[in-house]
Amino acid sequence: MILLHIMSERASSKIISSRESVSSQDVILTGDRPTGPLHLGHYVGSLKARVELQEICTQYVLIADMQALTDNADKPHKVRDNVLEVMLDYLAVGISPEKSAIYLQSGIPETAELTMYFLNLVNVGRLSRNPTVKNEIQQRGFGNEVPAGFWTYPVNQAADIAQFKATLVPVGQDQVPILELSNDIVRTFNRMYNRSVLRACRALTPTSGLLPGIDGNLKMSKSLGNAIYLSDPSDIVAKKVKSMFTDPNHIRVEDPGQVEGNTVFSYLEVFDPDTAEVARLKDQYRRGGLADGVVKGRLTDVLEAFLTPIRKRRTEYAADLGEVKRMLATSTERARNTAQRTLKEVRDALGIVEL
Ligand code: TRP
């Protein structure tokens, strides 16, 4: 996967790192809201990188159930039901609890405590200007009824990051303002309490491009209903590929077709290991004489080859959910020990009375 080095114009947001700058000293924190099973877009955008990064440095992977509740308070079962699903997806793609500390957010109540202290270090105006949250509020149609928990989730996310003194946080471009806020809070804490207890982080952003949805939409997402899930069975994957967006002007086989913006080719570029064959197919498609059905047939085979081992591991782990839960519990407990050490330093800096 290619990660480019982007430096933003604004000095305050020079927090974006390239993969080459990851060292064994780095501490990574990343995670997902458990609101549904993970899909190919997650794989391309983050899971693949996590499997590689866990070999290089310390990595925490959080299942953010409390953050998920900030906009699902009326659907707690949805969050609950997806915790082990997400854990299974992690295990299936090769994120290992031996190499990464996979943890459940609610299993570390210290994060909630740190969130409470952090809420005092940011003002309401700053929170309301956060472009990430502003967009999300609009998308969710909250209008004037934004849950306070949702509105302040970036502060909770700052606590996730700060409690492990994470140095690198892999996120999509859209989450960069949240990390800027997180760094501001951390710097304010250190300055106000005259300590160097907490650490600022850098964002690690993928620039290999988003994987489009099967409908051709720029982004694959659960809410748009255009996703292929890591847990989809073969027949569903084949059906989804058949329905995929191609070139609407490519009507007859002999018509010249367009490869750019053609979802089937976008996927082949990402998943087909035979790049020479993909280049040849593109040429033929552009000239005319290559049916959509043939390209889709190839993509179905390519995705099958990619998903078969993932599905196999998922099924093996799913056969013993009790064990999967124990793995998560053990890993969470280990991560909690680290968070507790940081919280001790934080309480000390704040002069909290220890009873
Ligand atoms: N906000 C992330 C998401 O929507 C999940 C998340 C919670 C996270 N805390 C984090 C990501 C800390 C990176 C760092 O999926």
mmCIF file of C-alpha atoms and ligand atoms in Angstrom:
data_model
loop_
_atom_site.group_PDB
_atom_site.id
_atom_site.type_symbol
_atom_site.label_atom_id
_atom_site.label_comp_id
_atom_site.label_asym_id
_atom_site.label_seq_id
_atom_site.Cartn_x
_atom_site.Cartn_y
_atom_site.Cartn_z
ATOM 1 C CA MET A 1 0.000 0.000 0.000
ATOM 2 C CA ILE A 2 1.280 3.424 -0.873
ATOM 3 C CA LEU A 3 1.269 6.200 1.679
ATOM 4 C CA LEU A 4 2.289 9.622 0.561
ATOM 5 C CA HIS A 5 3.833 12.319 2.616
ATOM 6 C CA ILE A 6 1.482 15.262 2.807
ATOM 7 C CA MET A 7 2.242 18.382 4.697
ATOM 8 C CA SER A 8 -0.623 20.727 5.179
ATOM 9 C CA GLU A 9 -0.130 24.433 4.569
ATOM 10 C CA ARG A 10 -1.257 25.388 8.026
ATOM 11 C CA ALA A 11 1.447 25.119 10.629
ATOM 12 C CA SER A 12 -1.018 23.901 13.229
ATOM 13 C CA SER A 13 -1.861 20.853 11.189
ATOM 14 C CA LYS A 14 1.611 19.655 10.345
ATOM 15 C CA ILE A 15 0.913 16.395 11.977
ATOM 16 C CA ILE A 16 0.746 14.042 9.043
ATOM 17 C CA SER A 17 3.341 11.317 8.688
ATOM 18 C CA SER A 18 4.390 8.961 5.981
ATOM 19 C CA ARG A 19 4.807 5.265 6.624
ATOM 20 C CA GLU A 20 8.563 5.526 6.150
ATOM 21 C CA SER A 21 8.778 7.548 9.322
ATOM 22 C CA VAL A 22 7.328 4.781 11.518
ATOM 23 C CA SER A 23 9.930 3.468 13.942
ATOM 24 C CA SER A 24 10.028 0.725 16.537
ATOM 25 C CA GLN A 25 9.689 3.463 19.197
ATOM 26 C CA ASP A 26 6.303 4.500 17.915
ATOM 27 C CA VAL A 27 3.080 3.717 19.715
ATOM 28 C CA ILE A 28 0.079 3.418 17.445
ATOM 29 C CA LEU A 29 -3.533 3.773 18.434
ATOM 30 C CA THR A 30 -6.305 3.010 16.015
ATOM 31 C CA GLY A 31 -9.745 1.496 16.106
ATOM 32 C CA ASP A 32 -13.288 1.184 14.883
ATOM 33 C CA ARG A 33 -16.785 1.831 16.130
ATOM 34 C CA PRO A 34 -18.519 -1.538 16.368
ATOM 35 C CA THR A 35 -21.655 -0.666 14.424
ATOM 36 C CA GLY A 36 -21.409 -3.336 11.740
ATOM 37 C CA PRO A 37 -19.114 -5.925 10.233
ATOM 38 C CA LEU A 38 -16.021 -4.631 8.434
ATOM 39 C CA HIS A 39 -15.805 -4.437 4.652
ATOM 40 C CA LEU A 40 -13.236 -4.309 1.851
ATOM 41 C CA GLY A 41 -12.985 -0.527 2.232
ATOM 42 C CA HIS A 42 -11.865 -1.009 5.844
ATOM 43 C CA TYR A 43 -9.357 -3.588 4.681
ATOM 44 C CA VAL A 44 -7.801 -1.339 2.058
ATOM 45 C CA GLY A 45 -7.984 1.812 4.198
ATOM 46 C CA SER A 46 -6.735 0.498 7.519
ATOM 47 C CA LEU A 47 -6.771 -3.228 8.354
ATOM 48 C CA LYS A 48 -3.994 -4.104 5.934
ATOM 49 C CA ALA A 49 -1.763 -1.395 7.385
ATOM 50 C CA ARG A 50 -2.431 -2.626 10.923
ATOM 51 C CA VAL A 51 -1.271 -6.127 10.032
ATOM 52 C CA GLU A 52 1.996 -4.619 8.799
ATOM 53 C CA LEU A 53 2.407 -2.054 11.575
ATOM 54 C CA GLN A 54 2.022 -4.602 14.377
ATOM 55 C CA GLU A 55 5.348 -6.078 13.185
ATOM 56 C CA ILE A 56 7.116 -2.730 13.470
ATOM 57 C CA CYS A 57 5.964 -1.102 16.693
ATOM 58 C CA THR A 58 3.570 -1.174 19.635
ATOM 59 C CA GLN A 59 -0.001 -1.037 18.420
ATOM 60 C CA TYR A 60 -3.287 -0.596 20.274
ATOM 61 C CA VAL A 61 -6.459 -1.440 18.365
ATOM 62 C CA LEU A 62 -9.635 -0.336 20.057
ATOM 63 C CA ILE A 63 -13.188 -1.469 19.591
ATOM 64 C CA ALA A 64 -14.842 1.856 20.422
ATOM 65 C CA ASP A 65 -18.150 0.700 21.868
ATOM 66 C CA MET A 66 -18.638 3.770 24.090
ATOM 67 C CA GLN A 67 -17.954 6.114 21.194
ATOM 68 C CA ALA A 68 -20.394 4.092 19.064
ATOM 69 C CA LEU A 69 -23.078 4.709 21.691
ATOM 70 C CA THR A 70 -22.742 8.477 21.245
ATOM 71 C CA ASP A 71 -24.968 8.242 18.188
ATOM 72 C CA ASN A 72 -26.615 4.904 18.933
ATOM 73 C CA ALA A 73 -27.968 5.468 22.432
ATOM 74 C CA ASP A 74 -31.335 4.113 21.286
ATOM 75 C CA LYS A 75 -29.766 1.047 19.689
ATOM 76 C CA PRO A 76 -27.384 -0.386 22.285
ATOM 77 C CA HIS A 77 -27.985 -3.932 21.001
ATOM 78 C CA LYS A 78 -26.542 -2.876 17.632
ATOM 79 C CA VAL A 79 -23.286 -1.892 19.319
ATOM 80 C CA ARG A 80 -23.276 -4.923 21.602
ATOM 81 C CA ASP A 81 -23.926 -7.360 18.740
ATOM 82 C CA ASN A 82 -21.063 -5.992 16.699
ATOM 83 C CA VAL A 83 -18.273 -6.094 19.287
ATOM 84 C CA LEU A 84 -17.346 -9.726 18.659
ATOM 85 C CA GLU A 85 -18.116 -9.378 14.939
ATOM 86 C CA VAL A 86 -15.433 -6.713 14.664
ATOM 87 C CA MET A 87 -13.074 -8.792 16.813
ATOM 88 C CA LEU A 88 -13.653 -11.742 14.437
ATOM 89 C CA ASP A 89 -12.886 -9.516 11.449
ATOM 90 C CA TYR A 90 -9.647 -8.397 13.107
ATOM 91 C CA LEU A 91 -8.576 -11.958 13.851
ATOM 92 C CA ALA A 92 -9.579 -13.128 10.369
ATOM 93 C CA VAL A 93 -7.387 -10.595 8.570
ATOM 94 C CA GLY A 94 -4.416 -11.313 10.827
ATOM 95 C CA ILE A 95 -4.456 -8.619 13.496
ATOM 96 C CA SER A 96 -3.144 -10.737 16.316
ATOM 97 C CA PRO A 97 -3.793 -10.172 20.032
ATOM 98 C CA GLU A 98 -0.222 -11.330 20.626
ATOM 99 C CA LYS A 99 1.205 -8.585 18.451
ATOM 100 C CA SER A 100 -1.400 -5.843 18.929
ATOM 101 C CA ALA A 101 -3.268 -4.891 22.077
ATOM 102 C CA ILE A 102 -6.837 -5.252 20.853
ATOM 103 C CA TYR A 103 -9.130 -3.811 23.504
ATOM 104 C CA LEU A 104 -12.734 -2.938 24.246
ATOM 105 C CA GLN A 105 -13.178 0.731 25.096
ATOM 106 C CA SER A 106 -15.710 0.129 27.894
ATOM 107 C CA GLY A 107 -13.237 -2.284 29.490
ATOM 108 C CA ILE A 108 -11.020 0.683 30.398
ATOM 109 C CA PRO A 109 -13.204 2.960 32.537
ATOM 110 C CA GLU A 110 -10.120 5.171 33.105
ATOM 111 C CA THR A 111 -10.705 6.558 29.579
ATOM 112 C CA ALA A 112 -14.035 7.967 30.705
ATOM 113 C CA GLU A 113 -12.343 9.550 33.714
ATOM 114 C CA LEU A 114 -9.665 11.131 31.532
ATOM 115 C CA THR A 115 -12.383 12.392 29.171
ATOM 116 C CA MET A 116 -13.952 14.207 32.098
ATOM 117 C CA TYR A 117 -10.685 15.998 32.936
ATOM 118 C CA PHE A 118 -10.086 16.784 29.254
ATOM 119 C CA LEU A 119 -13.534 18.350 28.841
ATOM 120 C CA ASN A 120 -12.315 21.217 31.015
ATOM 121 C CA LEU A 121 -9.426 21.962 28.682
ATOM 122 C CA VAL A 122 -11.393 22.758 25.547
ATOM 123 C CA ASN A 123 -14.016 25.410 25.056
ATOM 124 C CA VAL A 124 -17.457 25.005 23.575
ATOM 125 C CA GLY A 125 -16.689 27.307 20.639
ATOM 126 C CA ARG A 126 -13.739 25.202 19.576
ATOM 127 C CA LEU A 127 -15.829 22.040 19.730
ATOM 128 C CA SER A 128 -18.610 23.526 17.630
ATOM 129 C CA ARG A 129 -16.177 24.602 14.919
ATOM 130 C CA ASN A 130 -14.740 21.104 14.449
ATOM 131 C CA PRO A 131 -15.357 20.391 10.738
ATOM 132 C CA THR A 132 -15.390 16.614 11.181
ATOM 133 C CA VAL A 133 -18.124 16.691 13.772
ATOM 134 C CA LYS A 134 -20.036 19.410 11.918
ATOM 135 C CA ASN A 135 -20.196 17.193 8.834
ATOM 136 C CA GLU A 136 -21.187 14.148 10.814
ATOM 137 C CA ILE A 137 -23.955 16.059 12.571
ATOM 138 C CA GLN A 138 -25.330 17.048 9.197
ATOM 139 C CA GLN A 139 -25.058 13.527 7.799
ATOM 140 C CA ARG A 140 -26.902 12.130 10.777
ATOM 141 C CA GLY A 141 -29.611 14.777 10.577
ATOM 142 C CA PHE A 142 -29.441 15.661 14.272
ATOM 143 C CA GLY A 143 -30.611 19.226 13.621
ATOM 144 C CA ASN A 144 -30.836 21.008 16.953
ATOM 145 C CA GLU A 145 -30.826 17.784 18.920
ATOM 146 C CA VAL A 146 -27.201 16.767 18.850
ATOM 147 C CA PRO A 147 -26.487 14.451 21.783
ATOM 148 C CA ALA A 148 -23.895 16.118 24.023
ATOM 149 C CA GLY A 149 -21.959 12.850 24.047
ATOM 150 C CA PHE A 150 -21.723 12.867 20.280
ATOM 151 C CA TRP A 151 -20.724 16.484 20.184
ATOM 152 C CA THR A 152 -17.870 15.834 22.585
ATOM 153 C CA TYR A 153 -16.728 12.476 21.223
ATOM 154 C CA PRO A 154 -13.488 14.047 19.900
ATOM 155 C CA VAL A 155 -12.550 14.745 23.526
ATOM 156 C CA ASN A 156 -13.170 11.111 24.363
ATOM 157 C CA GLN A 157 -11.032 10.166 21.379
ATOM 158 C CA ALA A 158 -8.281 12.438 22.699
ATOM 159 C CA ALA A 159 -8.420 10.431 25.929
ATOM 160 C CA ASP A 160 -8.157 7.134 23.989
ATOM 161 C CA ILE A 161 -4.992 8.435 22.387
ATOM 162 C CA ALA A 162 -3.413 10.218 25.354
ATOM 163 C CA GLN A 163 -3.787 7.394 27.860
ATOM 164 C CA PHE A 164 -1.337 5.272 25.842
ATOM 165 C CA LYS A 165 0.904 8.227 24.970
ATOM 166 C CA ALA A 166 0.364 7.228 21.359
ATOM 167 C CA THR A 167 2.723 8.867 18.890
ATOM 168 C CA LEU A 168 0.949 7.870 15.685
ATOM 169 C CA VAL A 169 -2.733 7.642 14.908
ATOM 170 C CA PRO A 170 -3.772 6.190 11.546
ATOM 171 C CA VAL A 171 -6.961 7.926 10.434
ATOM 172 C CA GLY A 172 -8.740 9.011 7.293
ATOM 173 C CA GLN A 173 -8.157 12.573 6.078
ATOM 174 C CA ASP A 174 -11.554 13.527 7.535
ATOM 175 C CA GLN A 175 -10.419 12.772 11.091
ATOM 176 C CA VAL A 176 -7.311 14.995 11.042
ATOM 177 C CA PRO A 177 -9.072 17.947 12.772
ATOM 178 C CA ILE A 178 -9.889 15.597 15.648
ATOM 179 C CA LEU A 179 -6.223 14.856 16.124
ATOM 180 C CA GLU A 180 -5.389 18.556 16.055
ATOM 181 C CA LEU A 181 -7.899 19.034 18.842
ATOM 182 C CA SER A 182 -6.427 16.095 20.698
ATOM 183 C CA ASN A 183 -2.943 17.612 20.487
ATOM 184 C CA ASP A 184 -4.228 20.985 21.679
ATOM 185 C CA ILE A 185 -5.773 19.350 24.724
ATOM 186 C CA VAL A 186 -2.588 17.448 25.506
ATOM 187 C CA ARG A 187 -0.444 20.588 25.170
ATOM 188 C CA THR A 188 -2.866 22.586 27.295
ATOM 189 C CA PHE A 189 -2.719 19.885 29.961
ATOM 190 C CA ASN A 190 1.073 19.844 30.039
ATOM 191 C CA ARG A 191 1.284 23.638 30.127
ATOM 192 C CA MET A 192 -1.479 24.221 32.656
ATOM 193 C CA TYR A 193 -0.239 21.633 35.116
ATOM 194 C CA ASN A 194 3.400 22.251 34.307
ATOM 195 C CA ARG A 195 4.219 18.636 33.514
ATOM 196 C CA SER A 196 5.277 16.692 30.486
ATOM 197 C CA VAL A 197 3.012 13.822 31.344
ATOM 198 C CA LEU A 198 1.132 13.587 28.047
ATOM 199 C CA ARG A 199 2.352 13.422 24.492
ATOM 200 C CA ALA A 200 1.192 14.890 21.210
ATOM 201 C CA CYS A 201 0.588 12.516 18.306
ATOM 202 C CA ARG A 202 0.945 12.562 14.552
ATOM 203 C CA ALA A 203 -1.639 11.434 12.022
ATOM 204 C CA LEU A 204 -0.808 8.625 9.656
ATOM 205 C CA THR A 205 -3.120 8.988 6.685
ATOM 206 C CA PRO A 206 -3.549 6.582 3.790
ATOM 207 C CA THR A 207 -3.406 8.241 0.409
ATOM 208 C CA SER A 208 -3.774 5.157 -1.727
ATOM 209 C CA GLY A 209 -7.311 6.410 -2.293
ATOM 210 C CA LEU A 210 -10.607 5.191 -1.016
ATOM 211 C CA LEU A 211 -12.095 1.992 -2.330
ATOM 212 C CA PRO A 212 -15.330 2.988 -4.098
ATOM 213 C CA GLY A 213 -18.631 1.330 -3.280
ATOM 214 C CA ILE A 214 -20.077 -1.251 -5.675
ATOM 215 C CA ASP A 215 -22.451 1.467 -6.944
ATOM 216 C CA GLY A 216 -19.529 3.646 -8.022
ATOM 217 C CA ASN A 217 -19.930 6.038 -5.087
ATOM 218 C CA LEU A 218 -16.550 7.405 -3.998
ATOM 219 C CA LYS A 219 -16.736 5.726 -0.633
ATOM 220 C CA MET A 220 -17.680 2.212 0.402
ATOM 221 C CA SER A 221 -19.859 2.459 3.463
ATOM 222 C CA LYS A 222 -22.327 0.503 5.458
ATOM 223 C CA SER A 223 -24.824 3.354 5.517
ATOM 224 C CA LEU A 224 -24.757 3.702 1.721
ATOM 225 C CA GLY A 225 -25.465 -0.028 1.358
ATOM 226 C CA ASN A 226 -22.698 -0.386 -1.232
ATOM 227 C CA ALA A 227 -20.220 -2.554 0.663
ATOM 228 C CA ILE A 228 -18.723 -6.001 0.220
ATOM 229 C CA TYR A 229 -18.118 -7.402 3.703
ATOM 230 C CA LEU A 230 -15.165 -9.536 4.735
ATOM 231 C CA SER A 231 -17.773 -11.969 6.058
ATOM 232 C CA ASP A 232 -19.919 -12.096 2.880
ATOM 233 C CA PRO A 233 -20.332 -15.654 1.539
ATOM 234 C CA SER A 234 -19.265 -16.492 -2.033
ATOM 235 C CA ASP A 235 -22.702 -16.254 -3.617
ATOM 236 C CA ILE A 236 -23.310 -12.794 -2.155
ATOM 237 C CA VAL A 237 -19.921 -11.547 -3.347
ATOM 238 C CA ALA A 238 -20.660 -12.882 -6.860
ATOM 239 C CA LYS A 239 -24.053 -11.168 -6.822
ATOM 240 C CA LYS A 240 -22.581 -7.873 -5.661
ATOM 241 C CA VAL A 241 -19.887 -7.981 -8.344
ATOM 242 C CA LYS A 242 -22.557 -8.667 -10.990
ATOM 243 C CA SER A 243 -24.434 -5.553 -9.873
ATOM 244 C CA MET A 244 -21.320 -3.373 -9.918
ATOM 245 C CA PHE A 245 -21.166 0.001 -11.599
ATOM 246 C CA THR A 246 -19.174 -0.010 -14.874
ATOM 247 C CA ASP A 247 -19.163 2.383 -17.831
ATOM 248 C CA PRO A 248 -22.824 3.207 -18.563
ATOM 249 C CA ASN A 249 -21.899 3.994 -22.187
ATOM 250 C CA HIS A 250 -20.329 0.602 -22.749
ATOM 251 C CA ILE A 251 -23.457 -0.999 -24.148
ATOM 252 C CA ARG A 252 -22.353 -3.477 -26.773
ATOM 253 C CA VAL A 253 -19.276 -5.665 -26.325
ATOM 254 C CA GLU A 254 -17.537 -4.084 -29.292
ATOM 255 C CA ASP A 255 -18.056 -0.511 -27.985
ATOM 256 C CA PRO A 256 -14.931 1.171 -26.607
ATOM 257 C CA GLY A 257 -15.270 1.411 -22.851
ATOM 258 C CA GLN A 258 -13.945 3.656 -20.121
ATOM 259 C CA VAL A 259 -11.689 2.278 -17.438
ATOM 260 C CA GLU A 260 -11.460 5.420 -15.269
ATOM 261 C CA GLY A 261 -14.299 5.537 -12.782
ATOM 262 C CA ASN A 262 -15.212 1.980 -13.727
ATOM 263 C CA THR A 263 -15.577 0.292 -10.353
ATOM 264 C CA VAL A 264 -14.727 -3.189 -11.570
ATOM 265 C CA PHE A 265 -11.358 -1.981 -12.807
ATOM 266 C CA SER A 266 -10.775 0.056 -9.643
ATOM 267 C CA TYR A 267 -11.149 -3.158 -7.631
ATOM 268 C CA LEU A 268 -8.951 -5.185 -9.988
ATOM 269 C CA GLU A 269 -6.238 -2.562 -9.540
ATOM 270 C CA VAL A 270 -6.348 -3.090 -5.798
ATOM 271 C CA PHE A 271 -6.909 -6.835 -5.499
ATOM 272 C CA ASP A 272 -5.619 -8.529 -8.660
ATOM 273 C CA PRO A 273 -2.026 -9.691 -8.127
ATOM 274 C CA ASP A 274 -1.497 -10.066 -11.912
ATOM 275 C CA THR A 275 -0.917 -6.431 -12.851
ATOM 276 C CA ALA A 276 0.191 -7.271 -16.395
ATOM 277 C CA GLU A 277 -3.090 -9.045 -17.083
ATOM 278 C CA VAL A 278 -5.053 -6.104 -15.628
ATOM 279 C CA ALA A 279 -3.157 -3.720 -17.926
ATOM 280 C CA ARG A 280 -3.952 -5.969 -20.895
ATOM 281 C CA LEU A 281 -7.656 -6.133 -19.977
ATOM 282 C CA LYS A 282 -7.792 -2.345 -19.660
ATOM 283 C CA ASP A 283 -6.327 -1.933 -23.134
ATOM 284 C CA GLN A 284 -8.797 -4.356 -24.604
ATOM 285 C CA TYR A 285 -11.710 -2.707 -22.800
ATOM 286 C CA ARG A 286 -10.681 0.737 -24.046
ATOM 287 C CA ARG A 287 -10.401 -0.496 -27.628
ATOM 288 C CA GLY A 288 -13.701 -2.359 -27.416
ATOM 289 C CA GLY A 289 -14.355 -6.069 -27.607
ATOM 290 C CA LEU A 290 -14.321 -6.950 -23.924
ATOM 291 C CA ALA A 291 -17.625 -7.673 -22.201
ATOM 292 C CA ASP A 292 -18.379 -6.338 -18.703
ATOM 293 C CA GLY A 293 -19.338 -9.890 -17.779
ATOM 294 C CA VAL A 294 -15.844 -11.153 -18.501
ATOM 295 C CA VAL A 295 -14.175 -8.473 -16.368
ATOM 296 C CA LYS A 296 -16.685 -9.103 -13.596
ATOM 297 C CA GLY A 297 -16.014 -12.841 -13.829
ATOM 298 C CA ARG A 298 -12.335 -12.174 -13.280
ATOM 299 C CA LEU A 299 -13.026 -9.869 -10.343
ATOM 300 C CA THR A 300 -15.277 -12.488 -8.737
ATOM 301 C CA ASP A 301 -12.413 -15.019 -8.933
ATOM 302 C CA VAL A 302 -9.881 -12.502 -7.629
ATOM 303 C CA LEU A 303 -12.077 -11.572 -4.655
ATOM 304 C CA GLU A 304 -12.766 -15.239 -3.940
ATOM 305 C CA ALA A 305 -9.040 -15.937 -3.822
ATOM 306 C CA PHE A 306 -8.583 -12.974 -1.476
ATOM 307 C CA LEU A 307 -11.548 -13.686 0.795
ATOM 308 C CA THR A 308 -11.340 -17.498 1.061
ATOM 309 C CA PRO A 309 -8.538 -17.630 3.665
ATOM 310 C CA ILE A 310 -10.116 -14.713 5.583
ATOM 311 C CA ARG A 311 -13.485 -16.491 5.666
ATOM 312 C CA LYS A 312 -11.843 -19.731 6.714
ATOM 313 C CA ARG A 313 -10.100 -18.124 9.698
ATOM 314 C CA ARG A 314 -13.258 -16.231 10.609
ATOM 315 C CA THR A 315 -15.290 -19.454 10.682
ATOM 316 C CA GLU A 316 -12.657 -21.194 12.801
ATOM 317 C CA TYR A 317 -12.656 -18.430 15.405
ATOM 318 C CA ALA A 318 -16.439 -18.064 15.305
ATOM 319 C CA ALA A 319 -16.777 -21.729 16.311
ATOM 320 C CA ASP A 320 -15.670 -20.746 19.830
ATOM 321 C CA LEU A 321 -16.985 -17.271 20.661
ATOM 322 C CA GLY A 322 -16.269 -17.847 24.346
ATOM 323 C CA GLU A 323 -12.589 -18.108 23.506
ATOM 324 C CA VAL A 324 -12.743 -14.989 21.296
ATOM 325 C CA LYS A 325 -14.281 -13.080 24.182
ATOM 326 C CA ARG A 326 -11.577 -14.333 26.556
ATOM 327 C CA MET A 327 -8.902 -13.191 24.111
ATOM 328 C CA LEU A 328 -10.462 -9.729 24.066
ATOM 329 C CA ALA A 329 -10.730 -9.679 27.866
ATOM 330 C CA THR A 330 -7.079 -10.624 28.399
ATOM 331 C CA SER A 331 -5.863 -8.132 25.864
ATOM 332 C CA THR A 332 -8.085 -5.392 27.334
ATOM 333 C CA GLU A 333 -6.745 -6.073 30.826
ATOM 334 C CA ARG A 334 -3.157 -5.640 29.605
ATOM 335 C CA ALA A 335 -4.010 -2.354 27.884
ATOM 336 C CA ARG A 336 -5.842 -1.211 31.002
ATOM 337 C CA ASN A 337 -2.684 -1.571 33.087
ATOM 338 C CA THR A 338 -0.949 0.967 30.863
ATOM 339 C CA ALA A 339 -3.924 3.330 30.964
ATOM 340 C CA GLN A 340 -3.986 3.091 34.764
ATOM 341 C CA ARG A 341 -0.341 4.127 34.967
ATOM 342 C CA THR A 342 -1.052 7.214 32.860
ATOM 343 C CA LEU A 343 -4.128 8.051 34.916
ATOM 344 C CA LYS A 344 -2.056 7.918 38.068
ATOM 345 C CA GLU A 345 0.275 10.550 36.584
ATOM 346 C CA VAL A 346 -2.701 12.616 35.445
ATOM 347 C CA ARG A 347 -4.383 12.558 38.867
ATOM 348 C CA ASP A 348 -1.100 13.421 40.450
ATOM 349 C CA ALA A 349 -0.641 16.425 38.121
ATOM 350 C CA LEU A 350 -4.184 17.573 38.864
ATOM 351 C CA GLY A 351 -3.724 17.130 42.592
ATOM 352 C CA ILE A 352 -6.733 14.843 42.883
ATOM 353 C CA VAL A 353 -7.058 13.754 46.492
ATOM 354 C CA GLU A 354 -6.334 10.032 46.721
ATOM 355 C CA LEU A 355 -8.519 8.435 49.371
HETATM 356 N N1 TRP B 1 -13.462 7.503 15.344
HETATM 357 C C1 TRP B 1 -13.079 6.184 14.899
HETATM 358 C C2 TRP B 1 -14.188 5.668 13.948
HETATM 359 O O1 TRP B 1 -15.170 6.337 13.740
HETATM 360 C C3 TRP B 1 -12.907 5.210 16.027
HETATM 361 C C4 TRP B 1 -11.968 5.678 17.079
HETATM 362 C C5 TRP B 1 -12.238 5.898 18.396
HETATM 363 C C6 TRP B 1 -10.591 5.988 16.924
HETATM 364 N N2 TRP B 1 -11.152 6.311 19.076
HETATM 365 C C7 TRP B 1 -10.126 6.384 18.201
HETATM 366 C C8 TRP B 1 -9.713 5.985 15.863
HETATM 367 C C9 TRP B 1 -8.825 6.802 18.394
HETATM 368 C C10 TRP B 1 -8.398 6.390 16.054
HETATM 369 C C11 TRP B 1 -7.974 6.791 17.308
HETATM 370 O O2 TRP B 1 -14.074 4.586 13.419
#
